[in-house]
Amino acid sequence: MRARTLILFLVAILLAGGTAMLVRSWLAQQRTVEAQAAPMPPSPPQKFVLVAHSAIPRGQILKPTDLEWQVWHDGGINHAYIQKGTKTIEDFAGWVARDPFAPGDPITEGKIVQ
């Protein structure tokens, strides 16, 4: 090999290596910028549903301590469920359970009577 060919070969290898390092650095920087720029999706508003705090047998007169508000996923809210903001727990004091409730069961006005 002649000296000129060897020098050109070494320069080509150095340029290829330098280009690879620059591209690798630039790609890492772009990933960081993209990760920082991606906005977090807004969390859905939490909905609260009135549920039985403990087991409630049929015919029991309700007390405020028998009921509590529980976070409910938005997709599973039945229109009959009592949601926070429409009434308070104290509004149901003295009502009677028409059906038994297990702890965490949602309360509906159809399952209790005044």
PDB file of N, CA and C in Angstrom:
ATOM      1  N   MET A   1       0.846  -1.183   0.000  1.00  0.00           N
ATOM      2  CA  MET A   1       0.000   0.000   0.000  1.00  0.00           C
ATOM      3  C   MET A   1       0.882   1.233   0.000  1.00  0.00           C
ATOM      4  N   ARG A   2       0.430   2.150  -0.693  1.00  0.00           N
ATOM      5  CA  ARG A   2       1.179   3.392  -0.736  1.00  0.00           C
ATOM      6  C   ARG A   2       0.760   4.258   0.430  1.00  0.00           C
ATOM      7  N   ALA A   3       1.563   5.179   0.810  1.00  0.00           N
ATOM      8  CA  ALA A   3       1.325   6.053   1.957  1.00  0.00           C
ATOM      9  C   ALA A   3       0.076   6.902   1.744  1.00  0.00           C
ATOM     10  N   ARG A   4      -0.114   7.348   0.528  1.00  0.00           N
ATOM     11  CA  ARG A   4      -1.281   8.195   0.238  1.00  0.00           C
ATOM     12  C   ARG A   4      -2.579   7.404   0.441  1.00  0.00           C
ATOM     13  N   THR A   5      -2.651   6.191   0.008  1.00  0.00           N
ATOM     14  CA  THR A   5      -3.827   5.347   0.154  1.00  0.00           C
ATOM     15  C   THR A   5      -4.092   5.064   1.623  1.00  0.00           C
ATOM     16  N   LEU A   6      -3.023   4.796   2.375  1.00  0.00           N
ATOM     17  CA  LEU A   6      -3.154   4.521   3.804  1.00  0.00           C
ATOM     18  C   LEU A   6      -3.686   5.738   4.559  1.00  0.00           C
ATOM     19  N   ILE A   7      -3.202   6.912   4.226  1.00  0.00           N
ATOM     20  CA  ILE A   7      -3.662   8.147   4.887  1.00  0.00           C
ATOM     21  C   ILE A   7      -5.129   8.402   4.554  1.00  0.00           C
ATOM     22  N   LEU A   8      -5.520   8.234   3.295  1.00  0.00           N
ATOM     23  CA  LEU A   8      -6.922   8.430   2.914  1.00  0.00           C
ATOM     24  C   LEU A   8      -7.828   7.424   3.629  1.00  0.00           C
ATOM     25  N   PHE A   9      -7.366   6.182   3.764  1.00  0.00           N
ATOM     26  CA  PHE A   9      -8.131   5.154   4.468  1.00  0.00           C
ATOM     27  C   PHE A   9      -8.317   5.530   5.941  1.00  0.00           C
ATOM     28  N   LEU A  10      -7.280   6.002   6.615  1.00  0.00           N
ATOM     29  CA  LEU A  10      -7.363   6.410   8.022  1.00  0.00           C
ATOM     30  C   LEU A  10      -8.272   7.632   8.201  1.00  0.00           C
ATOM     31  N   VAL A  11      -8.187   8.588   7.287  1.00  0.00           N
ATOM     32  CA  VAL A  11      -9.049   9.774   7.351  1.00  0.00           C
ATOM     33  C   VAL A  11     -10.509   9.363   7.170  1.00  0.00           C
ATOM     34  N   ALA A  12     -10.776   8.440   6.256  1.00  0.00           N
ATOM     35  CA  ALA A  12     -12.148   7.977   6.028  1.00  0.00           C
ATOM     36  C   ALA A  12     -12.693   7.276   7.270  1.00  0.00           C
ATOM     37  N   ILE A  13     -11.877   6.457   7.920  1.00  0.00           N
ATOM     38  CA  ILE A  13     -12.314   5.774   9.142  1.00  0.00           C
ATOM     39  C   ILE A  13     -12.578   6.788  10.252  1.00  0.00           C
ATOM     40  N   LEU A  14     -11.714   7.781  10.404  1.00  0.00           N
ATOM     41  CA  LEU A  14     -11.918   8.813  11.430  1.00  0.00           C
ATOM     42  C   LEU A  14     -13.191   9.616  11.161  1.00  0.00           C
ATOM     43  N   LEU A  15     -13.432   9.967   9.908  1.00  0.00           N
ATOM     44  CA  LEU A  15     -14.646  10.709   9.570  1.00  0.00           C
ATOM     45  C   LEU A  15     -15.897   9.863   9.823  1.00  0.00           C
ATOM     46  N   ALA A  16     -15.858   8.593   9.479  1.00  0.00           N
ATOM     47  CA  ALA A  16     -17.008   7.718   9.711  1.00  0.00           C
ATOM     48  C   ALA A  16     -17.262   7.555  11.205  1.00  0.00           C
ATOM     49  N   GLY A  17     -16.213   7.367  11.981  1.00  0.00           N
ATOM     50  CA  GLY A  17     -16.366   7.239  13.433  1.00  0.00           C
ATOM     51  C   GLY A  17     -16.900   8.518  14.062  1.00  0.00           C
ATOM     52  N   GLY A  18     -16.374   9.661  13.628  1.00  0.00           N
ATOM     53  CA  GLY A  18     -16.847  10.946  14.154  1.00  0.00           C
ATOM     54  C   GLY A  18     -18.304  11.197  13.801  1.00  0.00           C
ATOM     55  N   THR A  19     -18.683  10.850  12.577  1.00  0.00           N
ATOM     56  CA  THR A  19     -20.074  11.013  12.150  1.00  0.00           C
ATOM     57  C   THR A  19     -20.999  10.120  12.973  1.00  0.00           C
ATOM     58  N   ALA A  20     -20.584   8.893  13.211  1.00  0.00           N
ATOM     59  CA  ALA A  20     -21.397   7.975  14.013  1.00  0.00           C
ATOM     60  C   ALA A  20     -21.578   8.511  15.432  1.00  0.00           C
ATOM     61  N   MET A  21     -20.522   9.052  16.020  1.00  0.00           N
ATOM     62  CA  MET A  21     -20.628   9.610  17.378  1.00  0.00           C
ATOM     63  C   MET A  21     -21.554  10.820  17.401  1.00  0.00           C
ATOM     64  N   LEU A  22     -21.460  11.685  16.397  1.00  0.00           N
ATOM     65  CA  LEU A  22     -22.330  12.862  16.341  1.00  0.00           C
ATOM     66  C   LEU A  22     -23.795  12.460  16.177  1.00  0.00           C
ATOM     67  N   VAL A  23     -24.076  11.500  15.319  1.00  0.00           N
ATOM     68  CA  VAL A  23     -25.455  11.045  15.109  1.00  0.00           C
ATOM     69  C   VAL A  23     -26.001  10.417  16.385  1.00  0.00           C
ATOM     70  N   ARG A  24     -25.194   9.612  17.042  1.00  0.00           N
ATOM     71  CA  ARG A  24     -25.626   8.971  18.295  1.00  0.00           C
ATOM     72  C   ARG A  24     -25.942  10.022  19.363  1.00  0.00           C
ATOM     73  N   SER A  25     -25.090  11.022  19.483  1.00  0.00           N
ATOM     74  CA  SER A  25     -25.310  12.101  20.456  1.00  0.00           C
ATOM     75  C   SER A  25     -26.570  12.893  20.109  1.00  0.00           C
ATOM     76  N   TRP A  26     -26.758  13.199  18.830  1.00  0.00           N
ATOM     77  CA  TRP A  26     -27.922  13.975  18.408  1.00  0.00           C
ATOM     78  C   TRP A  26     -29.217  13.203  18.666  1.00  0.00           C
ATOM     79  N   LEU A  27     -29.229  11.887  18.384  1.00  0.00           N
ATOM     80  CA  LEU A  27     -30.425  11.076  18.630  1.00  0.00           C
ATOM     81  C   LEU A  27     -30.762  11.011  20.117  1.00  0.00           C
ATOM     82  N   ALA A  28     -29.774  10.875  20.969  1.00  0.00           N
ATOM     83  CA  ALA A  28     -30.020  10.849  22.415  1.00  0.00           C
ATOM     84  C   ALA A  28     -30.608  12.172  22.882  1.00  0.00           C
ATOM     85  N   GLN A  29     -30.107  13.267  22.335  1.00  0.00           N
ATOM     86  CA  GLN A  29     -30.621  14.590  22.704  1.00  0.00           C
ATOM     87  C   GLN A  29     -32.067  14.752  22.228  1.00  0.00           C
ATOM     88  N   GLN A  30     -32.388  14.275  21.040  1.00  0.00           N
ATOM     89  CA  GLN A  30     -33.748  14.385  20.518  1.00  0.00           C
ATOM     90  C   GLN A  30     -34.733  13.573  21.351  1.00  0.00           C
ATOM     91  N   ARG A  31     -34.315  12.399  21.823  1.00  0.00           N
ATOM     92  CA  ARG A  31     -35.185  11.594  22.678  1.00  0.00           C
ATOM     93  C   ARG A  31     -35.470  12.313  23.988  1.00  0.00           C
ATOM     94  N   THR A  32     -34.461  12.963  24.547  1.00  0.00           N
ATOM     95  CA  THR A  32     -34.643  13.700  25.798  1.00  0.00           C
ATOM     96  C   THR A  32     -35.595  14.870  25.598  1.00  0.00           C
ATOM     97  N   VAL A  33     -35.418  15.613  24.522  1.00  0.00           N
ATOM     98  CA  VAL A  33     -36.287  16.758  24.237  1.00  0.00           C
ATOM     99  C   VAL A  33     -37.720  16.282  24.005  1.00  0.00           C
ATOM    100  N   GLU A  34     -37.880  15.182  23.290  1.00  0.00           N
ATOM    101  CA  GLU A  34     -39.213  14.654  23.009  1.00  0.00           C
ATOM    102  C   GLU A  34     -39.902  14.179  24.283  1.00  0.00           C
ATOM    103  N   ALA A  35     -39.141  13.552  25.167  1.00  0.00           N
ATOM    104  CA  ALA A  35     -39.721  13.077  26.429  1.00  0.00           C
ATOM    105  C   ALA A  35     -40.141  14.248  27.310  1.00  0.00           C
ATOM    106  N   GLN A  36     -39.381  15.321  27.297  1.00  0.00           N
ATOM    107  CA  GLN A  36     -39.731  16.490  28.101  1.00  0.00           C
ATOM    108  C   GLN A  36     -40.920  17.235  27.509  1.00  0.00           C
ATOM    109  N   ALA A  37     -41.044  17.230  26.194  1.00  0.00           N
ATOM    110  CA  ALA A  37     -42.105  17.991  25.538  1.00  0.00           C
ATOM    111  C   ALA A  37     -43.444  17.267  25.559  1.00  0.00           C
ATOM    112  N   ALA A  38     -43.437  15.960  25.753  1.00  0.00           N
ATOM    113  CA  ALA A  38     -44.696  15.209  25.743  1.00  0.00           C
ATOM    114  C   ALA A  38     -45.521  15.580  26.971  1.00  0.00           C
ATOM    115  N   PRO A  39     -46.690  16.180  26.767  1.00  0.00           N
ATOM    116  CA  PRO A  39     -47.519  16.564  27.919  1.00  0.00           C
ATOM    117  C   PRO A  39     -48.172  15.341  28.549  1.00  0.00           C
ATOM    118  N   MET A  40     -48.355  15.412  29.838  1.00  0.00           N
ATOM    119  CA  MET A  40     -49.045  14.346  30.555  1.00  0.00           C
ATOM    120  C   MET A  40     -50.537  14.461  30.246  1.00  0.00           C
ATOM    121  N   PRO A  41     -51.192  13.343  29.970  1.00  0.00           N
ATOM    122  CA  PRO A  41     -52.632  13.424  29.723  1.00  0.00           C
ATOM    123  C   PRO A  41     -53.344  13.845  31.006  1.00  0.00           C
ATOM    124  N   PRO A  42     -54.355  14.683  30.880  1.00  0.00           N
ATOM    125  CA  PRO A  42     -55.056  15.131  32.091  1.00  0.00           C
ATOM    126  C   PRO A  42     -55.759  13.964  32.761  1.00  0.00           C
ATOM    127  N   SER A  43     -55.668  13.950  34.077  1.00  0.00           N
ATOM    128  CA  SER A  43     -56.335  12.870  34.804  1.00  0.00           C
ATOM    129  C   SER A  43     -57.842  13.126  34.799  1.00  0.00           C
ATOM    130  N   PRO A  44     -58.614  12.080  34.622  1.00  0.00           N
ATOM    131  CA  PRO A  44     -60.060  12.274  34.607  1.00  0.00           C
ATOM    132  C   PRO A  44     -60.543  12.718  35.980  1.00  0.00           C
ATOM    133  N   PRO A  45     -61.572  13.545  36.017  1.00  0.00           N
ATOM    134  CA  PRO A  45     -62.075  13.986  37.320  1.00  0.00           C
ATOM    135  C   PRO A  45     -62.608  12.800  38.105  1.00  0.00           C
ATOM    136  N   GLN A  46     -62.331  12.821  39.401  1.00  0.00           N
ATOM    137  CA  GLN A  46     -62.794  11.720  40.236  1.00  0.00           C
ATOM    138  C   GLN A  46     -64.259  11.927  40.590  1.00  0.00           C
ATOM    139  N   LYS A  47     -64.998  10.864  40.480  1.00  0.00           N
ATOM    140  CA  LYS A  47     -66.414  10.883  40.847  1.00  0.00           C
ATOM    141  C   LYS A  47     -66.571  10.042  42.104  1.00  0.00           C
ATOM    142  N   PHE A  48     -67.419  10.497  43.005  1.00  0.00           N
ATOM    143  CA  PHE A  48     -67.675   9.777  44.246  1.00  0.00           C
ATOM    144  C   PHE A  48     -69.105   9.262  44.239  1.00  0.00           C
ATOM    145  N   VAL A  49     -69.263   8.021  44.691  1.00  0.00           N
ATOM    146  CA  VAL A  49     -70.562   7.366  44.737  1.00  0.00           C
ATOM    147  C   VAL A  49     -70.821   6.954  46.177  1.00  0.00           C
ATOM    148  N   LEU A  50     -72.080   7.052  46.604  1.00  0.00           N
ATOM    149  CA  LEU A  50     -72.465   6.645  47.953  1.00  0.00           C
ATOM    150  C   LEU A  50     -72.513   5.123  48.013  1.00  0.00           C
ATOM    151  N   VAL A  51     -71.759   4.545  48.972  1.00  0.00           N
ATOM    152  CA  VAL A  51     -71.708   3.087  49.123  1.00  0.00           C
ATOM    153  C   VAL A  51     -71.942   2.714  50.577  1.00  0.00           C
ATOM    154  N   ALA A  52     -72.205   1.440  50.797  1.00  0.00           N
ATOM    155  CA  ALA A  52     -72.376   0.924  52.159  1.00  0.00           C
ATOM    156  C   ALA A  52     -71.003   0.818  52.814  1.00  0.00           C
ATOM    157  N   HIS A  53     -70.878   1.379  54.016  1.00  0.00           N
ATOM    158  CA  HIS A  53     -69.615   1.308  54.758  1.00  0.00           C
ATOM    159  C   HIS A  53     -69.405  -0.093  55.321  1.00  0.00           C
ATOM    160  N   SER A  54     -70.470  -0.697  55.773  1.00  0.00           N
ATOM    161  CA  SER A  54     -70.426  -2.064  56.305  1.00  0.00           C
ATOM    162  C   SER A  54     -71.675  -2.790  55.807  1.00  0.00           C
ATOM    163  N   ALA A  55     -71.795  -4.055  56.147  1.00  0.00           N
ATOM    164  CA  ALA A  55     -72.961  -4.827  55.704  1.00  0.00           C
ATOM    165  C   ALA A  55     -74.241  -4.226  56.281  1.00  0.00           C
ATOM    166  N   ILE A  56     -75.239  -4.065  55.427  1.00  0.00           N
ATOM    167  CA  ILE A  56     -76.531  -3.504  55.839  1.00  0.00           C
ATOM    168  C   ILE A  56     -77.599  -4.538  55.503  1.00  0.00           C
ATOM    169  N   PRO A  57     -78.266  -5.097  56.512  1.00  0.00           N
ATOM    170  CA  PRO A  57     -79.316  -6.081  56.226  1.00  0.00           C
ATOM    171  C   PRO A  57     -80.605  -5.396  55.772  1.00  0.00           C
ATOM    172  N   ARG A  58     -81.481  -6.160  55.133  1.00  0.00           N
ATOM    173  CA  ARG A  58     -82.778  -5.651  54.698  1.00  0.00           C
ATOM    174  C   ARG A  58     -83.557  -5.183  55.926  1.00  0.00           C
ATOM    175  N   GLY A  59     -84.179  -4.012  55.831  1.00  0.00           N
ATOM    176  CA  GLY A  59     -85.008  -3.488  56.906  1.00  0.00           C
ATOM    177  C   GLY A  59     -84.271  -2.629  57.918  1.00  0.00           C
ATOM    178  N   GLN A  60     -82.954  -2.510  57.792  1.00  0.00           N
ATOM    179  CA  GLN A  60     -82.198  -1.693  58.750  1.00  0.00           C
ATOM    180  C   GLN A  60     -82.437  -0.220  58.481  1.00  0.00           C
ATOM    181  N   ILE A  61     -82.609   0.541  59.556  1.00  0.00           N
ATOM    182  CA  ILE A  61     -82.730   1.994  59.444  1.00  0.00           C
ATOM    183  C   ILE A  61     -81.321   2.547  59.295  1.00  0.00           C
ATOM    184  N   LEU A  62     -81.112   3.335  58.255  1.00  0.00           N
ATOM    185  CA  LEU A  62     -79.773   3.828  57.946  1.00  0.00           C
ATOM    186  C   LEU A  62     -79.359   4.963  58.870  1.00  0.00           C
ATOM    187  N   LYS A  63     -78.087   4.934  59.240  1.00  0.00           N
ATOM    188  CA  LYS A  63     -77.446   6.005  60.001  1.00  0.00           C
ATOM    189  C   LYS A  63     -76.319   6.549  59.129  1.00  0.00           C
ATOM    190  N   PRO A  64     -75.893   7.782  59.366  1.00  0.00           N
ATOM    191  CA  PRO A  64     -74.790   8.323  58.563  1.00  0.00           C
ATOM    192  C   PRO A  64     -73.522   7.471  58.632  1.00  0.00           C
ATOM    193  N   THR A  65     -73.312   6.752  59.739  1.00  0.00           N
ATOM    194  CA  THR A  65     -72.108   5.920  59.855  1.00  0.00           C
ATOM    195  C   THR A  65     -72.189   4.657  59.004  1.00  0.00           C
ATOM    196  N   ASP A  66     -73.380   4.318  58.501  1.00  0.00           N
ATOM    197  CA  ASP A  66     -73.540   3.133  57.650  1.00  0.00           C
ATOM    198  C   ASP A  66     -73.104   3.394  56.208  1.00  0.00           C
ATOM    199  N   LEU A  67     -72.934   4.663  55.855  1.00  0.00           N
ATOM    200  CA  LEU A  67     -72.667   5.040  54.470  1.00  0.00           C
ATOM    201  C   LEU A  67     -71.355   5.803  54.366  1.00  0.00           C
ATOM    202  N   GLU A  68     -70.771   5.798  53.173  1.00  0.00           N
ATOM    203  CA  GLU A  68     -69.556   6.579  52.914  1.00  0.00           C
ATOM    204  C   GLU A  68     -69.454   6.862  51.418  1.00  0.00           C
ATOM    205  N   TRP A  69     -68.628   7.874  51.079  1.00  0.00           N
ATOM    206  CA  TRP A  69     -68.374   8.198  49.678  1.00  0.00           C
ATOM    207  C   TRP A  69     -67.158   7.406  49.231  1.00  0.00           C
ATOM    208  N   GLN A  70     -67.232   6.853  48.036  1.00  0.00           N
ATOM    209  CA  GLN A  70     -66.117   6.072  47.496  1.00  0.00           C
ATOM    210  C   GLN A  70     -65.845   6.534  46.076  1.00  0.00           C
ATOM    211  N   VAL A  71     -64.550   6.637  45.721  1.00  0.00           N
ATOM    212  CA  VAL A  71     -64.186   7.008  44.352  1.00  0.00           C
ATOM    213  C   VAL A  71     -64.653   5.895  43.418  1.00  0.00           C
ATOM    214  N   TRP A  72     -65.275   6.292  42.314  1.00  0.00           N
ATOM    215  CA  TRP A  72     -65.815   5.328  41.356  1.00  0.00           C
ATOM    216  C   TRP A  72     -65.269   5.679  39.988  1.00  0.00           C
ATOM    217  N   HIS A  73     -64.834   4.695  39.227  1.00  0.00           N
ATOM    218  CA  HIS A  73     -64.321   4.975  37.889  1.00  0.00           C
ATOM    219  C   HIS A  73     -65.453   5.494  37.014  1.00  0.00           C
ATOM    220  N   ASP A  74     -65.121   6.494  36.221  1.00  0.00           N
ATOM    221  CA  ASP A  74     -66.139   7.244  35.479  1.00  0.00           C
ATOM    222  C   ASP A  74     -66.938   6.365  34.524  1.00  0.00           C
ATOM    223  N   GLY A  75     -66.316   5.391  33.896  1.00  0.00           N
ATOM    224  CA  GLY A  75     -67.020   4.573  32.920  1.00  0.00           C
ATOM    225  C   GLY A  75     -68.057   3.647  33.525  1.00  0.00           C
ATOM    226  N   GLY A  76     -67.978   3.393  34.830  1.00  0.00           N
ATOM    227  CA  GLY A  76     -68.886   2.437  35.433  1.00  0.00           C
ATOM    228  C   GLY A  76     -69.952   3.046  36.307  1.00  0.00           C
ATOM    229  N   ILE A  77     -70.215   4.333  36.154  1.00  0.00           N
ATOM    230  CA  ILE A  77     -71.221   4.978  36.998  1.00  0.00           C
ATOM    231  C   ILE A  77     -72.597   4.822  36.360  1.00  0.00           C
ATOM    232  N   ASN A  78     -73.456   4.126  37.049  1.00  0.00           N
ATOM    233  CA  ASN A  78     -74.841   3.963  36.628  1.00  0.00           C
ATOM    234  C   ASN A  78     -75.581   5.253  36.990  1.00  0.00           C
ATOM    235  N   HIS A  79     -76.513   5.668  36.166  1.00  0.00           N
ATOM    236  CA  HIS A  79     -77.238   6.916  36.449  1.00  0.00           C
ATOM    237  C   HIS A  79     -78.050   6.824  37.741  1.00  0.00           C
ATOM    238  N   ALA A  80     -78.323   5.607  38.220  1.00  0.00           N
ATOM    239  CA  ALA A  80     -79.103   5.439  39.454  1.00  0.00           C
ATOM    240  C   ALA A  80     -78.249   5.602  40.712  1.00  0.00           C
ATOM    241  N   TYR A  81     -76.910   5.517  40.572  1.00  0.00           N
ATOM    242  CA  TYR A  81     -76.039   5.657  41.740  1.00  0.00           C
ATOM    243  C   TYR A  81     -76.130   7.083  42.276  1.00  0.00           C
ATOM    244  N   ILE A  82     -76.061   7.211  43.588  1.00  0.00           N
ATOM    245  CA  ILE A  82     -76.121   8.533  44.220  1.00  0.00           C
ATOM    246  C   ILE A  82     -74.710   9.099  44.227  1.00  0.00           C
ATOM    247  N   GLN A  83     -74.521  10.231  43.538  1.00  0.00           N
ATOM    248  CA  GLN A  83     -73.201  10.829  43.416  1.00  0.00           C
ATOM    249  C   GLN A  83     -73.044  11.988  44.386  1.00  0.00           C
ATOM    250  N   LYS A  84     -71.800  12.198  44.794  1.00  0.00           N
ATOM    251  CA  LYS A  84     -71.486  13.276  45.729  1.00  0.00           C
ATOM    252  C   LYS A  84     -71.819  14.609  45.070  1.00  0.00           C
ATOM    253  N   GLY A  85     -72.403  15.487  45.828  1.00  0.00           N
ATOM    254  CA  GLY A  85     -72.791  16.791  45.311  1.00  0.00           C
ATOM    255  C   GLY A  85     -74.284  16.895  45.077  1.00  0.00           C
ATOM    256  N   THR A  86     -74.951  15.761  44.881  1.00  0.00           N
ATOM    257  CA  THR A  86     -76.398  15.801  44.694  1.00  0.00           C
ATOM    258  C   THR A  86     -77.107  15.802  46.044  1.00  0.00           C
ATOM    259  N   LYS A  87     -76.607  14.991  46.971  1.00  0.00           N
ATOM    260  CA  LYS A  87     -77.160  14.925  48.323  1.00  0.00           C
ATOM    261  C   LYS A  87     -76.022  14.651  49.285  1.00  0.00           C
ATOM    262  N   THR A  88     -76.296  14.822  50.573  1.00  0.00           N
ATOM    263  CA  THR A  88     -75.297  14.506  51.588  1.00  0.00           C
ATOM    264  C   THR A  88     -75.650  13.177  52.244  1.00  0.00           C
ATOM    265  N   ILE A  89     -74.687  12.609  52.947  1.00  0.00           N
ATOM    266  CA  ILE A  89     -74.933  11.344  53.657  1.00  0.00           C
ATOM    267  C   ILE A  89     -76.031  11.530  54.697  1.00  0.00           C
ATOM    268  N   GLU A  90     -76.044  12.684  55.346  1.00  0.00           N
ATOM    269  CA  GLU A  90     -77.039  12.947  56.389  1.00  0.00           C
ATOM    270  C   GLU A  90     -78.463  12.958  55.838  1.00  0.00           C
ATOM    271  N   ASP A  91     -78.620  13.234  54.543  1.00  0.00           N
ATOM    272  CA  ASP A  91     -79.958  13.226  53.939  1.00  0.00           C
ATOM    273  C   ASP A  91     -80.604  11.842  53.994  1.00  0.00           C
ATOM    274  N   PHE A  92     -79.800  10.796  54.107  1.00  0.00           N
ATOM    275  CA  PHE A  92     -80.320   9.434  54.093  1.00  0.00           C
ATOM    276  C   PHE A  92     -80.472   8.841  55.491  1.00  0.00           C
ATOM    277  N   ALA A  93     -80.198   9.622  56.519  1.00  0.00           N
ATOM    278  CA  ALA A  93     -80.401   9.140  57.891  1.00  0.00           C
ATOM    279  C   ALA A  93     -81.895   8.905  58.108  1.00  0.00           C
ATOM    280  N   GLY A  94     -82.245   7.745  58.627  1.00  0.00           N
ATOM    281  CA  GLY A  94     -83.636   7.402  58.866  1.00  0.00           C
ATOM    282  C   GLY A  94     -84.290   6.645  57.727  1.00  0.00           C
ATOM    283  N   TRP A  95     -83.650   6.554  56.582  1.00  0.00           N
ATOM    284  CA  TRP A  95     -84.190   5.770  55.481  1.00  0.00           C
ATOM    285  C   TRP A  95     -84.023   4.288  55.818  1.00  0.00           C
ATOM    286  N   VAL A  96     -84.755   3.425  55.143  1.00  0.00           N
ATOM    287  CA  VAL A  96     -84.734   1.990  55.424  1.00  0.00           C
ATOM    288  C   VAL A  96     -84.232   1.243  54.184  1.00  0.00           C
ATOM    289  N   ALA A  97     -83.370   0.259  54.413  1.00  0.00           N
ATOM    290  CA  ALA A  97     -82.835  -0.552  53.316  1.00  0.00           C
ATOM    291  C   ALA A  97     -83.896  -1.537  52.837  1.00  0.00           C
ATOM    292  N   ARG A  98     -84.237  -1.475  51.548  1.00  0.00           N
ATOM    293  CA  ARG A  98     -85.201  -2.421  50.969  1.00  0.00           C
ATOM    294  C   ARG A  98     -84.518  -3.736  50.614  1.00  0.00           C
ATOM    295  N   ASP A  99     -83.234  -3.672  50.336  1.00  0.00           N
ATOM    296  CA  ASP A  99     -82.438  -4.845  49.973  1.00  0.00           C
ATOM    297  C   ASP A  99     -81.177  -4.848  50.825  1.00  0.00           C
ATOM    298  N   PRO A 100     -80.563  -6.008  51.027  1.00  0.00           N
ATOM    299  CA  PRO A 100     -79.306  -6.035  51.779  1.00  0.00           C
ATOM    300  C   PRO A 100     -78.158  -5.463  50.940  1.00  0.00           C
ATOM    301  N   PHE A 101     -77.185  -4.875  51.620  1.00  0.00           N
ATOM    302  CA  PHE A 101     -76.007  -4.307  50.971  1.00  0.00           C
ATOM    303  C   PHE A 101     -74.764  -4.931  51.585  1.00  0.00           C
ATOM    304  N   ALA A 102     -73.819  -5.289  50.749  1.00  0.00           N
ATOM    305  CA  ALA A 102     -72.505  -5.728  51.217  1.00  0.00           C
ATOM    306  C   ALA A 102     -71.620  -4.483  51.326  1.00  0.00           C
ATOM    307  N   PRO A 103     -70.546  -4.541  52.107  1.00  0.00           N
ATOM    308  CA  PRO A 103     -69.653  -3.377  52.186  1.00  0.00           C
ATOM    309  C   PRO A 103     -69.140  -2.989  50.795  1.00  0.00           C
ATOM    310  N   GLY A 104     -69.254  -1.710  50.460  1.00  0.00           N
ATOM    311  CA  GLY A 104     -68.798  -1.209  49.166  1.00  0.00           C
ATOM    312  C   GLY A 104     -69.838  -1.240  48.073  1.00  0.00           C
ATOM    313  N   ASP A 105     -71.010  -1.811  48.340  1.00  0.00           N
ATOM    314  CA  ASP A 105     -72.075  -1.814  47.335  1.00  0.00           C
ATOM    315  C   ASP A 105     -72.618  -0.399  47.159  1.00  0.00           C
ATOM    316  N   PRO A 106     -72.839   0.038  45.909  1.00  0.00           N
ATOM    317  CA  PRO A 106     -73.395   1.370  45.692  1.00  0.00           C
ATOM    318  C   PRO A 106     -74.850   1.440  46.149  1.00  0.00           C
ATOM    319  N   ILE A 107     -75.207   2.581  46.695  1.00  0.00           N
ATOM    320  CA  ILE A 107     -76.567   2.819  47.179  1.00  0.00           C
ATOM    321  C   ILE A 107     -77.349   3.508  46.063  1.00  0.00           C
ATOM    322  N   THR A 108     -78.557   3.026  45.811  1.00  0.00           N
ATOM    323  CA  THR A 108     -79.452   3.693  44.870  1.00  0.00           C
ATOM    324  C   THR A 108     -80.757   3.997  45.598  1.00  0.00           C
ATOM    325  N   GLU A 109     -81.443   5.026  45.147  1.00  0.00           N
ATOM    326  CA  GLU A 109     -82.698   5.388  45.812  1.00  0.00           C
ATOM    327  C   GLU A 109     -83.766   4.321  45.603  1.00  0.00           C
ATOM    328  N   GLY A 110     -83.589   3.442  44.636  1.00  0.00           N
ATOM    329  CA  GLY A 110     -84.531   2.351  44.433  1.00  0.00           C
ATOM    330  C   GLY A 110     -84.362   1.221  45.443  1.00  0.00           C
ATOM    331  N   LYS A 111     -83.205   1.162  46.088  1.00  0.00           N
ATOM    332  CA  LYS A 111     -82.946   0.092  47.052  1.00  0.00           C
ATOM    333  C   LYS A 111     -83.144   0.540  48.495  1.00  0.00           C
ATOM    334  N   ILE A 112     -83.494   1.809  48.669  1.00  0.00           N
ATOM    335  CA  ILE A 112     -83.796   2.322  50.011  1.00  0.00           C
ATOM    336  C   ILE A 112     -85.106   3.094  49.935  1.00  0.00           C
ATOM    337  N   VAL A 113     -85.778   3.212  51.053  1.00  0.00           N
ATOM    338  CA  VAL A 113     -87.061   3.900  51.081  1.00  0.00           C
ATOM    339  C   VAL A 113     -87.079   4.838  52.279  1.00  0.00           C
ATOM    340  N   GLN A 114     -87.749   5.962  52.101  1.00  0.00           N
ATOM    341  CA  GLN A 114     -87.796   6.957  53.169  1.00  0.00           C
ATOM    342  C   GLN A 114     -88.883   6.651  54.148  1.00  0.00           C
TER     343      GLN A 114
END
